[in-house]
Amino acid sequence: MPKSKRDRVVALTRTKKKAYETKKDLVTDIQECTEKYTNIFLVEVHNERNNLLKEIRESWKSSRLFMGRNKVMAVGLGRTPEAEIKPSLHKLAAGLAGSRGLLFTNETLETVKGWFAEHKKFCFARSGTVATETVVLPEGPLDMPHSMEPQLRQLGLPTRLKDGVVVLDAEHTVCTAGKAVTTQQAHILKHLGNLMAEFQISLIGHWTEGKYNILQDNTMEAE
């Protein structure tokens, strides 16, 4: 009987080597981009969605957007004045954390700021998203297909079917403004068509010609 592919043992050294090569390639990419592009932006993604990030990359084909592996990207830039490959890049590297990334481009500062200020999209909230409003469902009929009633009940809504109509037996607060949305609440909001989260990319810092500036409230503060 032939062995299943799942039973095959993959050498740990092979996986470590692949991971090392991936990191090495990223460092090389970062360093090559610092030579190719005149501007580097430290960016932060809010309410990240892969499909929307893909759209951003499509719109900025002549530039490069790197997200993830912040520590590796910081190595590529140089984390100290001694290790940086160009002046002041260690200041840019210090800001790489969390949901931040790097945008390499030859577009001007004004063009980049203007484009990202206009390109924001509302999307469905996910677990952990802070609610921007309090959503309360009143007692009575719900404008939803009758086939969804069992699922709504599983999500915690006090529902039942009455003459083929989904009915809420009591007023129900789905979420409260300022509080994190749970997984169940996120599903309910999606069923309601409530686009509570906003996907956007904000500009945190800007590097060009050996100088790094922090971008705050549309002003530049030299560091």
Coordinates of N, CA, C and O in Angstrom, one line a residue, residues 101-211:
G101 N 3.9 48.9 7.3 CA 4.7 48.4 6.2 C 5.4 49.5 5.5 O 5.5 50.6 6.0
L102 N 6.0 49.2 4.3 CA 6.7 50.2 3.6 C 6.2 50.3 2.1 O 5.9 49.4 1.5
L103 N 6.1 51.6 1.7 CA 5.7 51.9 0.3 C 6.9 52.6 -0.3 O 7.3 53.7 0.1
F104 N 7.5 52.0 -1.4 CA 8.6 52.6 -2.1 C 8.0 53.1 -3.4 O 7.2 52.4 -4.1
T105 N 8.2 54.4 -3.7 CA 7.6 55.0 -4.9 C 8.5 56.2 -5.4 O 9.3 56.8 -4.6
N106 N 8.3 56.5 -6.6 CA 8.9 57.7 -7.2 C 7.9 58.9 -7.3 O 8.2 59.9 -7.8
E107 N 6.7 58.6 -6.8 CA 5.6 59.7 -6.8 C 6.0 60.7 -5.7 O 6.6 60.3 -4.7
T108 N 5.5 61.9 -5.9 CA 5.8 62.9 -4.9 C 5.0 62.8 -3.6 O 4.0 62.0 -3.6
L109 N 5.5 63.4 -2.6 CA 4.8 63.4 -1.3 C 3.4 63.8 -1.4 O 2.5 63.2 -0.9
E110 N 3.2 64.9 -2.2 CA 1.8 65.5 -2.3 C 0.9 64.5 -3.0 O -0.3 64.3 -2.6
T111 N 1.4 63.8 -4.0 CA 0.6 62.9 -4.8 C 0.2 61.7 -3.9 O -1.0 61.3 -3.9
V112 N 1.1 61.2 -3.1 CA 0.9 60.0 -2.2 C -0.1 60.4 -1.2 O -1.1 59.7 -0.9
K113 N 0.1 61.6 -0.5 CA -0.8 62.0 0.5 C -2.2 62.2 0.0 O -3.2 61.8 0.6
G114 N -2.3 62.8 -1.2 CA -3.6 63.1 -1.7 C -4.4 61.8 -2.1 O -5.6 61.7 -1.9
W115 N -3.7 60.8 -2.7 CA -4.3 59.6 -3.1 C -4.8 58.8 -2.0 O -6.0 58.3 -2.0
F116 N -4.0 58.6 -1.0 CA -4.4 57.8 0.2 C -5.5 58.5 1.0 O -6.2 57.8 1.7
A117 N -5.5 59.8 1.0 CA -6.5 60.5 1.8 C -7.9 60.3 1.2 O -8.9 60.3 1.9
E118 N -8.0 60.0 -0.2 CA -9.2 59.8 -0.9 C -9.6 58.4 -0.9 O -10.8 58.1 -1.1
H119 N -8.7 57.5 -0.9 CA -9.0 56.0 -1.1 C -9.2 55.3 0.2 O -8.2 54.8 0.8
K120 N -10.4 55.3 0.7 CA -10.8 54.6 1.9 C -12.1 53.8 1.5 O -12.9 54.2 0.7
K121 N -12.3 52.7 2.1 CA -13.4 51.8 1.8 C -14.0 51.2 3.1 O -13.3 50.8 4.0
F122 N -15.4 51.3 3.2 CA -16.0 50.7 4.3 C -16.2 49.2 4.0 O -16.4 48.7 2.9
C123 N -16.0 48.4 5.1 CA -16.1 46.9 5.0 C -16.8 46.4 6.2 O -17.0 47.1 7.2
F124 N -17.0 45.1 6.2 CA -17.7 44.5 7.4 C -16.7 44.3 8.5 O -15.5 44.1 8.4
A125 N -17.2 44.6 9.7 CA -16.4 44.5 10.9 C -16.0 43.0 11.2 O -16.8 42.1 10.8
R126 N -14.9 42.8 11.8 CA -14.5 41.5 12.2 C -14.3 41.5 13.7 O -14.4 42.5 14.4
S127 N -14.1 40.3 14.3 CA -13.9 40.1 15.7 C -12.8 41.0 16.2 O -11.7 41.0 15.6
G128 N -13.0 41.8 17.2 CA -12.0 42.7 17.7 C -12.1 44.1 17.2 O -11.5 45.0 17.8
T129 N -12.8 44.3 16.1 CA -13.0 45.7 15.6 C -13.8 46.5 16.7 O -14.8 46.0 17.3
V130 N -13.4 47.7 16.9 CA -14.1 48.6 17.9 C -15.3 49.2 17.2 O -15.2 49.8 16.1
A131 N -16.5 48.9 17.8 CA -17.8 49.4 17.2 C -17.8 50.9 17.1 O -17.5 51.6 18.1
T132 N -18.2 51.5 16.0 CA -18.3 52.9 15.8 C -19.7 53.4 16.2 O -19.9 54.7 16.2
E133 N -20.6 52.5 16.3 CA -22.0 52.9 16.7 C -22.7 51.8 17.5 O -22.2 50.7 17.4
T134 N -23.7 52.2 18.2 CA -24.5 51.2 18.9 C -25.6 50.8 18.0 O -26.4 51.6 17.5
V135 N -25.7 49.5 17.7 CA -26.8 48.9 16.9 C -27.8 48.2 17.7 O -27.4 47.2 18.4
V136 N -29.0 48.6 17.6 CA -30.1 48.0 18.4 C -31.2 47.6 17.4 O -31.7 48.3 16.6
L137 N -31.6 46.3 17.6 CA -32.7 45.8 16.8 C -34.0 45.8 17.6 O -34.1 45.3 18.7
P138 N -35.1 46.5 17.1 CA -36.3 46.6 17.8 C -37.1 45.2 17.8 O -36.9 44.4 16.9
E139 N -37.9 45.0 18.7 CA -38.8 43.9 18.7 C -39.7 43.9 17.5 O -40.2 44.9 17.1
G140 N -39.9 42.7 16.9 CA -40.8 42.6 15.8 C -40.1 41.9 14.6 O -39.1 41.2 14.7
P141 N -40.8 42.0 13.4 CA -40.3 41.3 12.2 C -38.9 41.8 11.8 O -38.6 43.0 11.9
L142 N -38.1 40.8 11.3 CA -36.8 41.1 10.7 C -36.8 40.9 9.2 O -37.4 39.9 8.8
D143 N -36.2 41.8 8.5 CA -36.2 41.7 7.0 C -35.1 40.7 6.6 O -34.1 41.1 6.0
M144 N -35.3 39.4 6.9 CA -34.4 38.4 6.5 C -35.1 37.2 6.1 O -36.2 36.9 6.5
P145 N -34.5 36.4 5.2 CA -35.1 35.1 4.7 C -35.4 34.2 5.9 O -34.7 34.1 6.8
H146 N -36.5 33.5 5.8 CA -37.0 32.6 6.9 C -35.9 31.5 7.1 O -35.8 30.9 8.2
S147 N -35.2 31.1 6.0 CA -34.2 30.0 6.2 C -33.1 30.4 7.1 O -32.3 29.5 7.5
M148 N -32.9 31.7 7.4 CA -31.8 32.1 8.2 C -32.1 32.1 9.7 O -31.2 32.3 10.5
E149 N -33.4 31.9 10.0 CA -33.8 31.9 11.4 C -33.0 31.1 12.4 O -32.5 31.5 13.4
P150 N -32.7 29.8 12.0 CA -31.9 28.9 12.9 C -30.5 29.5 13.2 O -30.0 29.5 14.3
Q151 N -29.9 30.0 12.1 CA -28.6 30.6 12.2 C -28.6 31.8 13.1 O -27.7 32.0 13.9
L152 N -29.6 32.7 13.0 CA -29.7 33.9 13.8 C -29.9 33.5 15.3 O -29.3 34.2 16.2
R153 N -30.6 32.4 15.5 CA -30.8 32.0 16.9 C -29.5 31.5 17.5 O -29.2 31.8 18.7
Q154 N -28.7 30.8 16.7 CA -27.4 30.3 17.1 C -26.5 31.5 17.4 O -25.6 31.3 18.3
L155 N -26.7 32.6 16.8 CA -25.8 33.8 17.0 C -26.3 34.6 18.2 O -25.7 35.6 18.6
G156 N -27.3 34.1 18.9 CA -27.8 34.8 20.1 C -29.0 35.7 20.0 O -29.4 36.3 21.0
L157 N -29.6 35.8 18.8 CA -30.8 36.6 18.7 C -32.0 35.8 19.1 O -32.2 34.7 18.8
P158 N -32.9 36.5 19.9 CA -34.1 35.8 20.4 C -35.2 35.8 19.2 O -36.2 36.5 19.3
T159 N -34.9 34.9 18.3 CA -35.8 34.9 17.1 C -36.7 33.7 17.1 O -36.4 32.7 17.7
R160 N -37.7 33.7 16.2 CA -38.6 32.6 16.0 C -39.3 32.9 14.6 O -39.3 34.0 14.1
L161 N -39.9 31.8 14.1 CA -40.7 32.0 12.8 C -42.1 32.1 13.1 O -42.7 31.3 13.9
K162 N -42.8 33.1 12.5 CA -44.2 33.3 12.7 C -44.8 33.5 11.3 O -44.5 34.5 10.7
D163 N -45.6 32.5 10.9 CA -46.2 32.6 9.5 C -45.1 32.8 8.5 O -45.3 33.6 7.5
G164 N -44.0 32.2 8.6 CA -42.9 32.2 7.6 C -42.1 33.5 7.7 O -41.2 33.7 6.8
V165 N -42.3 34.3 8.7 CA -41.5 35.5 8.9 C -40.6 35.4 10.1 O -41.1 35.0 11.2
V166 N -39.4 35.9 10.0 CA -38.5 35.9 11.1 C -38.9 37.0 12.1 O -38.9 38.2 11.6
V167 N -39.1 36.7 13.3 CA -39.6 37.7 14.3 C -38.6 37.7 15.5 O -38.2 36.7 16.0
L168 N -38.3 38.9 15.9 CA -37.5 39.1 17.1 C -38.4 39.3 18.3 O -39.2 40.2 18.3
D169 N -38.3 38.4 19.3 CA -39.2 38.4 20.4 C -38.9 39.6 21.4 O -39.8 39.9 22.2
A170 N -37.7 40.2 21.4 CA -37.4 41.3 22.3 C -36.4 42.1 21.6 O -35.6 41.7 20.8
E171 N -36.3 43.4 22.1 CA -35.3 44.3 21.6 C -33.9 43.7 21.9 O -33.7 43.2 22.9
H172 N -33.0 43.9 20.9 CA -31.7 43.2 21.1 C -30.6 44.2 20.7 O -30.6 44.8 19.6
T173 N -29.6 44.4 21.6 CA -28.5 45.3 21.3 C -27.4 44.4 20.6 O -26.8 43.5 21.3
V174 N -27.1 44.7 19.4 CA -26.1 43.9 18.6 C -24.7 44.2 19.1 O -23.9 43.4 19.4
C175 N -24.4 45.5 19.2 CA -23.1 46.0 19.6 C -23.2 47.4 20.2 O -24.2 48.1 20.0
T176 N -22.2 47.7 21.0 CA -22.2 49.0 21.6 C -21.0 49.8 21.2 O -19.8 49.3 21.1
A177 N -21.2 51.1 20.9 CA -20.1 52.0 20.4 C -19.0 52.0 21.4 O -19.2 52.1 22.6
G178 N -17.8 51.9 20.9 CA -16.6 52.0 21.8 C -16.1 50.6 22.3 O -15.0 50.6 22.9
K179 N -16.9 49.6 22.1 CA -16.6 48.3 22.6 C -16.2 47.3 21.4 O -16.7 47.5 20.3
A180 N -15.3 46.4 21.7 CA -14.8 45.5 20.6 C -16.0 44.5 20.2 O -16.7 44.1 21.1
V181 N -16.1 44.3 18.9 CA -17.1 43.4 18.4 C -16.7 42.0 18.6 O -15.5 41.6 18.3
T182 N -17.6 41.1 19.0 CA -17.3 39.7 19.1 C -17.5 39.0 17.8 O -18.1 39.6 16.8
T183 N -17.1 37.7 17.7 CA -17.3 37.0 16.5 C -18.8 36.9 16.1 O -19.2 37.1 15.0
Q184 N -19.6 36.6 17.1 CA -21.1 36.5 16.9 C -21.7 37.8 16.4 O -22.5 37.9 15.5
Q185 N -21.2 38.9 17.0 CA -21.7 40.2 16.7 C -21.3 40.6 15.2 O -22.1 41.2 14.5
A186 N -20.1 40.2 14.9 CA -19.6 40.5 13.5 C -20.5 39.8 12.5 O -20.8 40.3 11.4
H187 N -20.8 38.5 12.8 CA -21.7 37.8 11.8 C -23.1 38.4 11.7 O -23.6 38.5 10.6
I188 N -23.6 38.9 12.8 CA -24.9 39.5 12.8 C -24.9 40.8 12.0 O -25.7 41.1 11.1
L189 N -23.8 41.6 12.2 CA -23.7 42.9 11.5 C -23.6 42.6 10.0 O -24.1 43.4 9.2
K190 N -22.9 41.5 9.6 CA -22.7 41.2 8.2 C -24.1 40.8 7.6 O -24.4 41.2 6.5
H191 N -24.9 40.1 8.4 CA -26.2 39.7 7.9 C -27.1 40.9 7.7 O -28.0 41.0 6.8
L192 N -26.8 41.9 8.6 CA -27.6 43.2 8.5 C -27.1 44.1 7.4 O -27.7 45.1 7.1
G193 N -25.9 43.8 6.8 CA -25.4 44.6 5.8 C -24.7 45.9 6.3 O -24.5 46.8 5.6
N194 N -24.3 45.8 7.6 CA -23.7 47.0 8.2 C -22.2 47.0 8.0 O -21.5 46.2 8.5
L195 N -21.8 48.0 7.2 CA -20.3 48.2 6.9 C -19.7 49.1 7.9 O -19.6 50.3 7.7
M196 N -19.4 48.6 9.1 CA -19.0 49.4 10.2 C -17.5 49.7 10.2 O -17.0 50.8 10.6
A197 N -16.6 48.8 9.6 CA -15.2 49.0 9.6 C -14.8 49.8 8.4 O -15.4 49.8 7.3
E198 N -13.7 50.6 8.5 CA -13.2 51.4 7.4 C -11.7 51.0 7.1 O -10.8 51.1 7.9
F199 N -11.5 50.5 5.9 CA -10.2 50.1 5.4 C -9.5 51.4 4.9 O -10.1 52.1 4.1
Q200 N -8.3 51.6 5.4 CA -7.5 52.7 5.0 C -6.1 52.5 5.3 O -5.7 51.8 6.2
I201 N -5.2 53.2 4.5 CA -3.8 53.2 4.8 C -3.4 54.6 5.1 O -3.6 55.6 4.4
S202 N -2.8 54.8 6.3 CA -2.4 56.1 6.8 C -0.8 56.2 6.6 O -0.1 55.2 6.7
L203 N -0.4 57.4 6.4 CA 1.1 57.6 6.2 C 1.7 58.1 7.5 O 1.3 59.1 8.1
I204 N 2.6 57.3 8.0 CA 3.2 57.6 9.3 C 4.5 58.4 9.2 O 4.8 59.3 10.0
G205 N 5.3 58.0 8.2 CA 6.6 58.7 8.1 C 7.0 58.7 6.6 O 6.5 58.0 5.8
H206 N 8.0 59.6 6.3 CA 8.5 59.7 4.9 C 10.0 59.9 4.9 O 10.5 60.7 5.6
W207 N 10.6 59.1 4.1 CA 12.1 59.2 3.9 C 12.4 59.6 2.5 O 11.8 59.0 1.5
T208 N 13.3 60.5 2.3 CA 13.8 60.9 1.0 C 15.1 61.6 1.1 O 15.3 62.4 2.0
E209 N 16.1 61.3 0.2 CA 17.3 62.0 0.2 C 18.0 62.1 1.5 O 18.6 63.2 1.9
G210 N 18.0 61.0 2.2 CA 18.8 60.9 3.5 C 18.1 61.6 4.7 O 18.7 61.7 5.7
K211 N 16.8 62.0 4.5 CA 16.1 62.7 5.6 C 14.8 61.9 5.9 O 14.1 61.5 5.0

